PDB file of C-alpha atoms and ligand atoms in Angstrom:
ATOM      1  CA  UNK A   1     -67.727  83.778  74.454  1.00 54.00           C
ATOM      2  CA  UNK A   2     -67.954  80.008  73.962  1.00 67.00           C
ATOM      3  CA  UNK A   3     -66.559  78.455  70.789  1.00 84.00           C
ATOM      4  CA  UNK A   4     -69.105  77.672  68.072  1.00 95.00           C
ATOM      5  CA  UNK A   5     -68.218  73.991  68.082  1.00 97.00           C
ATOM      6  CA  UNK A   6     -66.234  71.271  69.863  1.00 97.00           C
ATOM      7  CA  UNK A   7     -64.704  67.961  68.873  1.00 98.00           C
ATOM      8  CA  UNK A   8     -64.388  65.002  71.237  1.00 98.00           C
ATOM      9  CA  UNK A   9     -62.717  61.677  70.461  1.00 98.00           C
ATOM     10  CA  UNK A  10     -64.137  58.562  72.103  1.00 98.00           C
ATOM     11  CA  UNK A  11     -61.544  56.203  70.570  1.00 97.00           C
ATOM     12  CA  UNK A  12     -61.823  53.527  67.834  1.00 96.00           C
ATOM     13  CA  UNK A  13     -62.465  56.256  65.284  1.00 97.00           C
ATOM     14  CA  UNK A  14     -65.635  57.478  66.989  1.00 98.00           C
ATOM     15  CA  UNK A  15     -65.978  61.230  67.474  1.00 98.00           C
ATOM     16  CA  UNK A  16     -68.577  63.669  68.689  1.00 98.00           C
ATOM     17  CA  UNK A  17     -69.148  67.010  66.966  1.00 98.00           C
ATOM     18  CA  UNK A  18     -70.920  69.510  69.215  1.00 98.00           C
ATOM     19  CA  UNK A  19     -72.560  72.487  67.519  1.00 97.00           C
ATOM     20  CA  UNK A  20     -73.158  74.910  70.338  1.00 91.00           C
ATOM     21  CA  UNK A  21     -75.837  76.956  68.580  1.00 89.00           C
ATOM     22  CA  UNK A  22     -79.010  75.178  69.629  1.00 85.00           C
ATOM     23  CA  UNK A  23     -76.975  72.545  71.499  1.00 95.00           C
ATOM     24  CA  UNK A  24     -76.824  69.971  68.716  1.00 98.00           C
ATOM     25  CA  UNK A  25     -74.526  66.954  68.657  1.00 98.00           C
ATOM     26  CA  UNK A  26     -73.589  64.560  65.855  1.00 98.00           C
ATOM     27  CA  UNK A  27     -71.510  61.379  65.971  1.00 98.00           C
ATOM     28  CA  UNK A  28     -69.022  60.545  63.215  1.00 98.00           C
ATOM     29  CA  UNK A  29     -66.797  57.533  62.680  1.00 98.00           C
ATOM     30  CA  UNK A  30     -63.461  57.393  60.868  1.00 98.00           C
ATOM     31  CA  UNK A  31     -62.989  54.132  58.964  1.00 96.00           C
ATOM     32  CA  UNK A  32     -60.176  52.917  56.690  1.00 94.00           C
ATOM     33  CA  UNK A  33     -61.938  54.066  53.515  1.00 93.00           C
ATOM     34  CA  UNK A  34     -63.499  57.236  54.826  1.00 95.00           C
ATOM     35  CA  UNK A  35     -65.752  58.958  57.295  1.00 97.00           C
ATOM     36  CA  UNK A  36     -69.332  58.043  58.173  1.00 98.00           C
ATOM     37  CA  UNK A  37     -71.042  61.187  59.493  1.00 98.00           C
ATOM     38  CA  UNK A  38     -74.424  61.093  61.203  1.00 98.00           C
ATOM     39  CA  UNK A  39     -76.690  64.175  60.852  1.00 98.00           C
ATOM     40  CA  UNK A  40     -75.221  67.303  59.186  1.00 98.00           C
ATOM     41  CA  UNK A  41     -77.685  69.445  61.270  1.00 98.00           C
ATOM     42  CA  UNK A  42     -77.762  72.626  59.126  1.00 97.00           C
ATOM     43  CA  UNK A  43     -75.767  74.546  56.490  1.00 96.00           C
ATOM     44  CA  UNK A  44     -74.037  76.647  59.172  1.00 96.00           C
ATOM     45  CA  UNK A  45     -73.326  73.637  61.393  1.00 97.00           C
ATOM     46  CA  UNK A  46     -72.049  71.625  58.420  1.00 97.00           C
ATOM     47  CA  UNK A  47     -69.306  74.211  57.735  1.00 97.00           C
ATOM     48  CA  UNK A  48     -68.048  73.663  61.293  1.00 97.00           C
ATOM     49  CA  UNK A  49     -68.699  69.894  61.098  1.00 98.00           C
ATOM     50  CA  UNK A  50     -66.375  69.764  58.058  1.00 97.00           C
ATOM     51  CA  UNK A  51     -63.645  71.512  60.078  1.00 97.00           C
ATOM     52  CA  UNK A  52     -64.175  69.091  62.964  1.00 98.00           C
ATOM     53  CA  UNK A  53     -63.806  66.075  60.646  1.00 98.00           C
ATOM     54  CA  UNK A  54     -60.687  67.632  59.059  1.00 97.00           C
ATOM     55  CA  UNK A  55     -59.230  68.084  62.553  1.00 98.00           C
ATOM     56  CA  UNK A  56     -59.808  64.375  63.298  1.00 98.00           C
ATOM     57  CA  UNK A  57     -58.632  62.845  59.983  1.00 97.00           C
ATOM     58  CA  UNK A  58     -57.556  63.583  56.429  1.00 95.00           C
ATOM     59  CA  UNK A  59     -59.735  60.760  55.096  1.00 95.00           C
ATOM     60  CA  UNK A  60     -62.650  61.807  52.876  1.00 95.00           C
ATOM     61  CA  UNK A  61     -66.328  61.791  53.760  1.00 97.00           C
ATOM     62  CA  UNK A  62     -67.693  58.441  52.524  1.00 96.00           C
ATOM     63  CA  UNK A  63     -71.280  58.644  53.706  1.00 97.00           C
ATOM     64  CA  UNK A  64     -73.843  60.716  55.530  1.00 98.00           C
ATOM     65  CA  UNK A  65     -76.417  58.886  57.662  1.00 98.00           C
ATOM     66  CA  UNK A  66     -79.677  60.488  58.766  1.00 98.00           C
ATOM     67  CA  UNK A  67     -80.727  59.419  62.272  1.00 98.00           C
ATOM     68  CA  UNK A  68     -84.350  60.296  61.430  1.00 98.00           C
ATOM     69  CA  UNK A  69     -86.264  62.615  59.107  1.00 98.00           C
ATOM     70  CA  UNK A  70     -86.489  65.746  61.296  1.00 98.00           C
ATOM     71  CA  UNK A  71     -85.188  68.790  59.463  1.00 98.00           C
ATOM     72  CA  UNK A  72     -83.402  70.246  62.483  1.00 97.00           C
ATOM     73  CA  UNK A  73     -80.867  67.383  62.268  1.00 98.00           C
ATOM     74  CA  UNK A  74     -80.552  66.629  58.546  1.00 98.00           C
ATOM     75  CA  UNK A  75     -80.196  69.871  56.576  1.00 97.00           C
ATOM     76  CA  UNK A  76     -76.688  70.803  55.441  1.00 97.00           C
ATOM     77  CA  UNK A  77     -75.693  67.560  53.686  1.00 97.00           C
ATOM     78  CA  UNK A  78     -74.669  69.403  50.528  1.00 96.00           C
ATOM     79  CA  UNK A  79     -72.359  71.652  52.565  1.00 97.00           C
ATOM     80  CA  UNK A  80     -70.917  68.730  54.538  1.00 97.00           C
ATOM     81  CA  UNK A  81     -70.185  66.768  51.346  1.00 97.00           C
ATOM     82  CA  UNK A  82     -69.136  69.805  49.273  1.00 95.00           C
ATOM     83  CA  UNK A  83     -65.472  68.898  48.772  1.00 90.00           C
ATOM     84  CA  UNK A  84     -66.360  65.302  47.787  1.00 91.00           C
ATOM     85  CA  UNK A  85     -69.151  66.384  45.416  1.00 89.00           C
ATOM     86  CA  UNK A  86     -67.107  69.219  43.844  1.00 91.00           C
ATOM     87  CA  UNK A  87     -64.242  66.847  43.008  1.00 91.00           C
ATOM     88  CA  UNK A  88     -66.711  64.527  41.261  1.00 90.00           C
ATOM     89  CA  UNK A  89     -66.617  61.984  44.089  1.00 89.00           C
ATOM     90  CA  UNK A  90     -69.514  60.033  45.531  1.00 90.00           C
ATOM     91  CA  UNK A  91     -71.016  60.410  48.964  1.00 93.00           C
ATOM     92  CA  UNK A  92     -73.695  57.919  50.009  1.00 96.00           C
ATOM     93  CA  UNK A  93     -76.674  59.321  51.879  1.00 98.00           C
ATOM     94  CA  UNK A  94     -78.260  56.661  54.099  1.00 98.00           C
ATOM     95  CA  UNK A  95     -81.598  56.700  55.936  1.00 98.00           C
ATOM     96  CA  UNK A  96     -84.559  54.543  56.876  1.00 98.00           C
ATOM     97  CA  UNK A  97     -87.124  54.172  54.089  1.00 98.00           C
ATOM     98  CA  UNK A  98     -89.752  56.211  55.961  1.00 98.00           C
ATOM     99  CA  UNK A  99     -87.257  59.083  56.194  1.00 98.00           C
ATOM    100  CA  UNK A 100     -86.620  58.805  52.456  1.00 97.00           C
ATOM    101  CA  UNK A 101     -90.378  58.913  51.751  1.00 97.00           C
ATOM    102  CA  UNK A 102     -90.977  61.916  54.033  1.00 97.00           C
ATOM    103  CA  UNK A 103     -88.029  63.844  52.570  1.00 97.00           C
ATOM    104  CA  UNK A 104     -89.296  63.111  49.037  1.00 96.00           C
ATOM    105  CA  UNK A 105     -92.859  64.252  49.915  1.00 97.00           C
ATOM    106  CA  UNK A 106     -91.578  67.503  51.419  1.00 96.00           C
ATOM    107  CA  UNK A 107     -89.348  68.204  48.431  1.00 94.00           C
ATOM    108  CA  UNK A 108     -86.862  70.057  50.634  1.00 89.00           C
ATOM    109  CA  UNK A 109     -84.151  71.609  48.474  1.00 87.00           C
ATOM    110  CA  UNK A 110     -81.819  71.943  51.476  1.00 91.00           C
ATOM    111  CA  UNK A 111     -81.844  68.208  52.360  1.00 97.00           C
ATOM    112  CA  UNK A 112     -79.727  65.814  50.280  1.00 96.00           C
ATOM    113  CA  UNK A 113     -82.059  62.952  49.293  1.00 96.00           C
ATOM    114  CA  UNK A 114     -81.132  59.508  50.653  1.00 97.00           C
ATOM    115  CA  UNK A 115     -79.513  57.200  48.100  1.00 96.00           C
ATOM    116  CA  UNK A 116     -79.156  54.119  50.285  1.00 97.00           C
ATOM    117  CA  UNK A 117     -81.756  52.612  52.630  1.00 98.00           C
ATOM    118  CA  UNK A 118     -80.869  51.156  56.023  1.00 98.00           C
ATOM    119  CA  UNK A 119     -83.075  48.922  58.151  1.00 98.00           C
ATOM    120  CA  UNK A 120     -82.910  46.814  61.276  1.00 98.00           C
ATOM    121  CA  UNK A 121     -79.822  44.583  61.322  1.00 98.00           C
ATOM    122  CA  UNK A 122     -77.800  46.553  58.774  1.00 98.00           C
ATOM    123  CA  UNK A 123     -74.082  46.916  59.482  1.00 97.00           C
ATOM    124  CA  UNK A 124     -71.813  49.683  58.227  1.00 96.00           C
ATOM    125  CA  UNK A 125     -68.322  48.217  58.484  1.00 91.00           C
ATOM    126  CA  UNK A 126     -65.057  49.769  57.303  1.00 90.00           C
ATOM    127  CA  UNK A 127     -61.832  48.337  58.700  1.00 88.00           C
ATOM    128  CA  UNK A 128     -61.911  48.505  62.487  1.00 86.00           C
ATOM    129  CA  UNK A 129     -64.985  50.744  62.499  1.00 90.00           C
ATOM    130  CA  UNK A 130     -68.264  48.965  62.828  1.00 93.00           C
ATOM    131  CA  UNK A 131     -71.739  50.491  63.143  1.00 98.00           C
ATOM    132  CA  UNK A 132     -74.734  48.241  63.886  1.00 98.00           C
ATOM    133  CA  UNK A 133     -78.068  49.678  62.811  1.00 98.00           C
ATOM    134  CA  UNK A 134     -81.337  48.931  64.644  1.00 98.00           C
ATOM    135  CA  UNK A 135     -84.915  49.939  63.858  1.00 98.00           C
ATOM    136  CA  UNK A 136     -87.749  49.226  66.289  1.00 98.00           C
ATOM    137  CA  UNK A 137     -90.616  50.964  64.507  1.00 98.00           C
ATOM    138  CA  UNK A 138     -92.072  54.393  65.307  1.00 98.00           C
ATOM    139  CA  UNK A 139     -90.874  56.153  68.474  1.00 98.00           C
ATOM    140  CA  UNK A 140     -89.601  59.762  68.528  1.00 98.00           C
ATOM    141  CA  UNK A 141     -90.385  59.729  64.783  1.00 98.00           C
ATOM    142  CA  UNK A 142     -91.378  56.870  62.495  1.00 98.00           C
ATOM    143  CA  UNK A 143     -87.912  56.926  60.906  1.00 98.00           C
ATOM    144  CA  UNK A 144     -85.452  56.736  63.849  1.00 98.00           C
ATOM    145  CA  UNK A 145     -82.469  54.479  63.243  1.00 98.00           C
ATOM    146  CA  UNK A 146     -80.484  53.530  66.347  1.00 98.00           C
ATOM    147  CA  UNK A 147     -76.761  52.831  66.139  1.00 98.00           C
ATOM    148  CA  UNK A 148     -74.381  50.712  68.229  1.00 98.00           C
ATOM    149  CA  UNK A 149     -70.655  51.343  67.935  1.00 97.00           C
ATOM    150  CA  UNK A 150     -67.525  50.267  69.795  1.00 97.00           C
ATOM    151  CA  UNK A 151     -65.589  53.032  71.572  1.00 97.00           C
ATOM    152  CA  UNK A 152     -62.872  53.097  74.249  1.00 97.00           C
ATOM    153  CA  UNK A 153     -65.695  53.612  76.770  1.00 94.00           C
ATOM    154  CA  UNK A 154     -67.394  50.408  75.667  1.00 97.00           C
ATOM    155  CA  UNK A 155     -70.324  49.987  73.288  1.00 98.00           C
ATOM    156  CA  UNK A 156     -72.146  53.236  72.637  1.00 98.00           C
ATOM    157  CA  UNK A 157     -75.807  53.550  71.667  1.00 98.00           C
ATOM    158  CA  UNK A 158     -76.806  56.517  69.500  1.00 98.00           C
ATOM    159  CA  UNK A 159     -80.532  57.354  69.674  1.00 98.00           C
ATOM    160  CA  UNK A 160     -81.023  60.906  68.461  1.00 98.00           C
ATOM    161  CA  UNK A 161     -83.868  62.701  70.287  1.00 98.00           C
ATOM    162  CA  UNK A 162     -84.833  59.363  71.886  1.00 98.00           C
ATOM    163  CA  UNK A 163     -82.510  59.586  74.906  1.00 98.00           C
ATOM    164  CA  UNK A 164     -80.829  62.867  75.828  1.00 98.00           C
ATOM    165  CA  UNK A 165     -78.797  62.178  78.995  1.00 98.00           C
ATOM    166  CA  UNK A 166     -79.219  64.805  81.713  1.00 97.00           C
ATOM    167  CA  UNK A 167     -82.340  66.360  80.209  1.00 98.00           C
ATOM    168  CA  UNK A 168     -86.022  65.541  80.709  1.00 98.00           C
ATOM    169  CA  UNK A 169     -87.957  64.284  77.655  1.00 98.00           C
ATOM    170  CA  UNK A 170     -88.587  67.281  75.391  1.00 98.00           C
ATOM    171  CA  UNK A 171     -91.753  69.359  75.813  1.00 98.00           C
ATOM    172  CA  UNK A 172     -94.883  67.575  74.494  1.00 98.00           C
ATOM    173  CA  UNK A 173     -92.885  64.866  72.650  1.00 98.00           C
ATOM    174  CA  UNK A 174     -93.509  66.423  69.210  1.00 97.00           C
ATOM    175  CA  UNK A 175     -94.140  63.846  66.422  1.00 97.00           C
ATOM    176  CA  UNK A 176     -93.735  60.976  68.906  1.00 97.00           C
ATOM    177  CA  UNK A 177     -95.732  57.746  68.621  1.00 98.00           C
ATOM    178  CA  UNK A 178     -96.202  57.320  72.372  1.00 98.00           C
ATOM    179  CA  UNK A 179     -96.916  53.570  72.439  1.00 98.00           C
ATOM    180  CA  UNK A 180     -94.064  53.040  69.967  1.00 98.00           C
ATOM    181  CA  UNK A 181     -91.727  55.069  72.165  1.00 98.00           C
ATOM    182  CA  UNK A 182     -92.534  52.832  75.147  1.00 98.00           C
ATOM    183  CA  UNK A 183     -92.021  49.742  72.988  1.00 98.00           C
ATOM    184  CA  UNK A 184     -88.646  50.996  71.739  1.00 98.00           C
ATOM    185  CA  UNK A 185     -87.474  51.927  75.254  1.00 98.00           C
ATOM    186  CA  UNK A 186     -88.302  48.368  76.327  1.00 98.00           C
ATOM    187  CA  UNK A 187     -86.438  46.853  73.344  1.00 98.00           C
ATOM    188  CA  UNK A 188     -83.409  49.090  73.858  1.00 98.00           C
ATOM    189  CA  UNK A 189     -83.108  48.075  77.515  1.00 98.00           C
ATOM    190  CA  UNK A 190     -82.376  44.536  76.273  1.00 98.00           C
ATOM    191  CA  UNK A 191     -79.496  45.641  74.029  1.00 98.00           C
ATOM    192  CA  UNK A 192     -75.854  45.271  74.949  1.00 98.00           C
ATOM    193  CA  UNK A 193     -74.282  48.715  75.390  1.00 98.00           C
ATOM    194  CA  UNK A 194     -72.424  50.737  78.038  1.00 98.00           C
ATOM    195  CA  UNK A 195     -73.180  54.380  77.268  1.00 98.00           C
ATOM    196  CA  UNK A 196     -75.721  56.369  75.292  1.00 98.00           C
ATOM    197  CA  UNK A 197     -75.627  59.583  73.294  1.00 98.00           C
ATOM    198  CA  UNK A 198     -78.486  61.547  71.723  1.00 98.00           C
ATOM    199  CA  UNK A 199     -78.540  64.397  69.235  1.00 98.00           C
ATOM    200  CA  UNK A 200     -78.106  67.104  71.867  1.00 98.00           C
ATOM    201  CA  UNK A 201     -76.419  65.666  74.976  1.00 97.00           C
ATOM    202  CA  UNK A 202     -74.301  62.772  76.150  1.00 96.00           C
ATOM    203  CA  UNK A 203     -72.633  60.426  76.302  1.00 97.00           C
ATOM    204  CA  UNK A 204     -74.269  59.312  79.526  1.00 98.00           C
ATOM    205  CA  UNK A 205     -74.192  55.973  81.260  1.00 98.00           C
ATOM    206  CA  UNK A 206     -76.427  53.105  80.213  1.00 98.00           C
ATOM    207  CA  UNK A 207     -78.867  53.725  83.071  1.00 98.00           C
ATOM    208  CA  UNK A 208     -80.308  56.716  81.183  1.00 98.00           C
ATOM    209  CA  UNK A 209     -82.411  54.328  79.105  1.00 98.00           C
ATOM    210  CA  UNK A 210     -83.968  52.706  82.197  1.00 98.00           C
ATOM    211  CA  UNK A 211     -84.369  56.179  83.747  1.00 98.00           C
ATOM    212  CA  UNK A 212     -86.221  57.499  80.679  1.00 98.00           C
ATOM    213  CA  UNK A 213     -88.462  54.435  80.624  1.00 98.00           C
ATOM    214  CA  UNK A 214     -89.238  54.823  84.325  1.00 98.00           C
ATOM    215  CA  UNK A 215     -89.958  58.541  83.811  1.00 98.00           C
ATOM    216  CA  UNK A 216     -92.383  57.920  80.972  1.00 98.00           C
ATOM    217  CA  UNK A 217     -94.141  54.988  82.707  1.00 98.00           C
ATOM    218  CA  UNK A 218     -94.491  56.880  85.991  1.00 98.00           C
ATOM    219  CA  UNK A 219     -95.813  59.955  84.201  1.00 98.00           C
ATOM    220  CA  UNK A 220     -98.293  57.714  82.370  1.00 98.00           C
ATOM    221  CA  UNK A 221     -99.525  56.278  85.690  1.00 98.00           C
ATOM    222  CA  UNK A 222     -99.663  59.694  87.362  1.00 98.00           C
ATOM    223  CA  UNK A 223    -101.558  61.287  84.465  1.00 98.00           C
ATOM    224  CA  UNK A 224    -104.045  58.403  84.414  1.00 98.00           C
ATOM    225  CA  UNK A 225    -104.554  58.699  88.187  1.00 98.00           C
ATOM    226  CA  UNK A 226    -105.056  62.479  88.145  1.00 98.00           C
ATOM    227  CA  UNK A 227    -107.413  62.326  85.139  1.00 97.00           C
ATOM    228  CA  UNK A 228    -109.559  59.746  86.955  1.00 97.00           C
ATOM    229  CA  UNK A 229    -109.434  61.814  90.166  1.00 96.00           C
ATOM    230  CA  UNK A 230    -110.629  64.858  88.197  1.00 94.00           C
ATOM    231  CA  UNK A 231    -113.581  62.796  86.977  1.00 93.00           C
ATOM    232  CA  UNK A 232    -112.586  63.188  83.323  1.00 90.00           C
ATOM    233  CA  UNK A 233    -113.860  66.122  81.301  1.00 90.00           C
ATOM    234  CA  UNK A 234    -116.841  67.495  83.244  1.00 91.00           C
ATOM    235  CA  UNK A 235    -117.808  71.160  82.786  1.00 93.00           C
ATOM    236  CA  UNK A 236    -118.402  73.439  85.771  1.00 94.00           C
ATOM    237  CA  UNK A 237    -121.704  75.354  85.729  1.00 94.00           C
ATOM    238  CA  UNK A 238    -121.611  77.890  82.900  1.00 94.00           C
ATOM    239  CA  UNK A 239    -118.302  76.570  81.499  1.00 95.00           C
ATOM    240  CA  UNK A 240    -118.031  75.972  77.754  1.00 96.00           C
ATOM    241  CA  UNK A 241    -116.095  73.115  76.120  1.00 95.00           C
ATOM    242  CA  UNK A 242    -112.935  75.081  75.456  1.00 96.00           C
ATOM    243  CA  UNK A 243    -112.713  76.490  78.986  1.00 96.00           C
ATOM    244  CA  UNK A 244    -113.402  73.033  80.471  1.00 96.00           C
ATOM    245  CA  UNK A 245    -110.724  71.356  78.313  1.00 95.00           C
ATOM    246  CA  UNK A 246    -108.073  73.895  79.229  1.00 96.00           C
ATOM    247  CA  UNK A 247    -108.962  73.839  82.957  1.00 96.00           C
ATOM    248  CA  UNK A 248    -109.023  70.026  83.236  1.00 96.00           C
ATOM    249  CA  UNK A 249    -105.853  69.520  81.188  1.00 97.00           C
ATOM    250  CA  UNK A 250    -103.990  72.233  83.080  1.00 97.00           C
ATOM    251  CA  UNK A 251    -104.946  70.831  86.469  1.00 97.00           C
ATOM    252  CA  UNK A 252    -104.333  67.178  85.556  1.00 98.00           C
ATOM    253  CA  UNK A 253    -100.948  67.679  83.904  1.00 98.00           C
ATOM    254  CA  UNK A 254     -99.581  69.990  86.627  1.00 98.00           C
ATOM    255  CA  UNK A 255    -100.681  67.541  89.327  1.00 98.00           C
ATOM    256  CA  UNK A 256     -99.273  64.549  87.398  1.00 98.00           C
ATOM    257  CA  UNK A 257     -95.855  66.211  87.083  1.00 98.00           C
ATOM    258  CA  UNK A 258     -95.637  66.727  90.877  1.00 98.00           C
ATOM    259  CA  UNK A 259     -95.736  62.920  91.364  1.00 98.00           C
ATOM    260  CA  UNK A 260     -92.319  62.693  89.645  1.00 98.00           C
ATOM    261  CA  UNK A 261     -90.676  65.684  91.289  1.00 98.00           C
ATOM    262  CA  UNK A 262     -88.886  63.773  94.090  1.00 98.00           C
ATOM    263  CA  UNK A 263     -87.259  61.304  91.712  1.00 98.00           C
ATOM    264  CA  UNK A 264     -86.668  63.442  88.595  1.00 98.00           C
ATOM    265  CA  UNK A 265     -87.056  67.086  89.689  1.00 98.00           C
ATOM    266  CA  UNK A 266     -83.289  67.707  89.401  1.00 98.00           C
ATOM    267  CA  UNK A 267     -83.259  66.870  85.665  1.00 98.00           C
ATOM    268  CA  UNK A 268     -82.721  69.895  83.468  1.00 98.00           C
ATOM    269  CA  UNK A 269     -86.047  70.866  81.836  1.00 98.00           C
ATOM    270  CA  UNK A 270     -88.180  68.901  84.307  1.00 98.00           C
ATOM    271  CA  UNK A 271     -90.069  71.926  85.666  1.00 98.00           C
ATOM    272  CA  UNK A 272     -90.813  73.359  82.225  1.00 98.00           C
ATOM    273  CA  UNK A 273     -91.437  70.144  80.299  1.00 98.00           C
ATOM    274  CA  UNK A 274     -92.925  67.477  82.591  1.00 98.00           C
ATOM    275  CA  UNK A 275     -96.430  69.071  82.495  1.00 98.00           C
ATOM    276  CA  UNK A 276     -96.167  69.348  78.679  1.00 98.00           C
ATOM    277  CA  UNK A 277     -95.156  65.685  78.422  1.00 98.00           C
ATOM    278  CA  UNK A 278     -98.098  64.804  80.698  1.00 98.00           C
ATOM    279  CA  UNK A 279    -100.337  66.724  78.281  1.00 98.00           C
ATOM    280  CA  UNK A 280     -99.069  64.557  75.403  1.00 98.00           C
ATOM    281  CA  UNK A 281     -99.723  61.476  77.545  1.00 98.00           C
ATOM    282  CA  UNK A 282    -103.245  62.706  78.335  1.00 97.00           C
ATOM    283  CA  UNK A 283    -103.952  62.831  74.596  1.00 97.00           C
ATOM    284  CA  UNK A 284    -102.660  59.254  74.351  1.00 98.00           C
ATOM    285  CA  UNK A 285    -104.992  58.197  77.191  1.00 97.00           C
ATOM    286  CA  UNK A 286    -107.974  59.907  75.551  1.00 95.00           C
ATOM    287  CA  UNK A 287    -107.357  58.884  71.919  1.00 96.00           C
ATOM    288  CA  UNK A 288    -105.174  55.766  72.178  1.00 96.00           C
ATOM    289  CA  UNK A 289    -102.480  57.464  70.109  1.00 94.00           C
TER     290      UNK A 289
HETATM  291 ZN1   ZN B 301     -86.309  64.762  66.101  1.00 73.60          ZN
END
């Protein structure tokens, strides 16, 4: 049986907490005045996350930062901050303003509401620990904050669900603004960093950003090519609209994925997910979004 969680130190106060159930990963940083913890994940994960932090330091939790608004990363804040809150202490909860708005609209009782907004250019500094915050607009969600932090392996980029080293882009890119994702990948390639971690895997080397961008651009080209070759959405004799849509999309996206097989076929999830990602891209080609 594998352990439920693991702790890894990257130096300069930066740590990774791996929650094996569901393969989640959160980065936390130990500063002079306390701990900055990204993404509590869930109530169950937060119990283990608390143990991981306690194993790394006896300093208190100073703030929780949400990487983006998706519930599968940001529940459990109350559990993570329990000892601070119960002793009457204060724990900041930081997020981008669109995350704050979405969380407020949902009214989720199991998500601690953000108390502090972060935007592009913000810096969370505490002694030797230093977290630069970047925001490039909508990509994986419309609320993704990216983080740059010094570690013993060089500067590390944190982009939760944006880059997951070793794994193909997830399924049909749920909630992703496709054009915004391409824009952000381009912006991120210009940043100064040495390694990258997501919210599930990593750290991987810097080239994962260029690899992801190449993957998405090549799949865009291949999907466009195959859709044109199929002649768009033309029904066969006797075929209704639903049958035609499913036939054309199935054929186009399967064929598009094969164009990438030689270069990316060894990536985990490629076989299952590349056709689904092509389907998301086909919607982008048809609707512009
Ligand atoms: Zn997400």
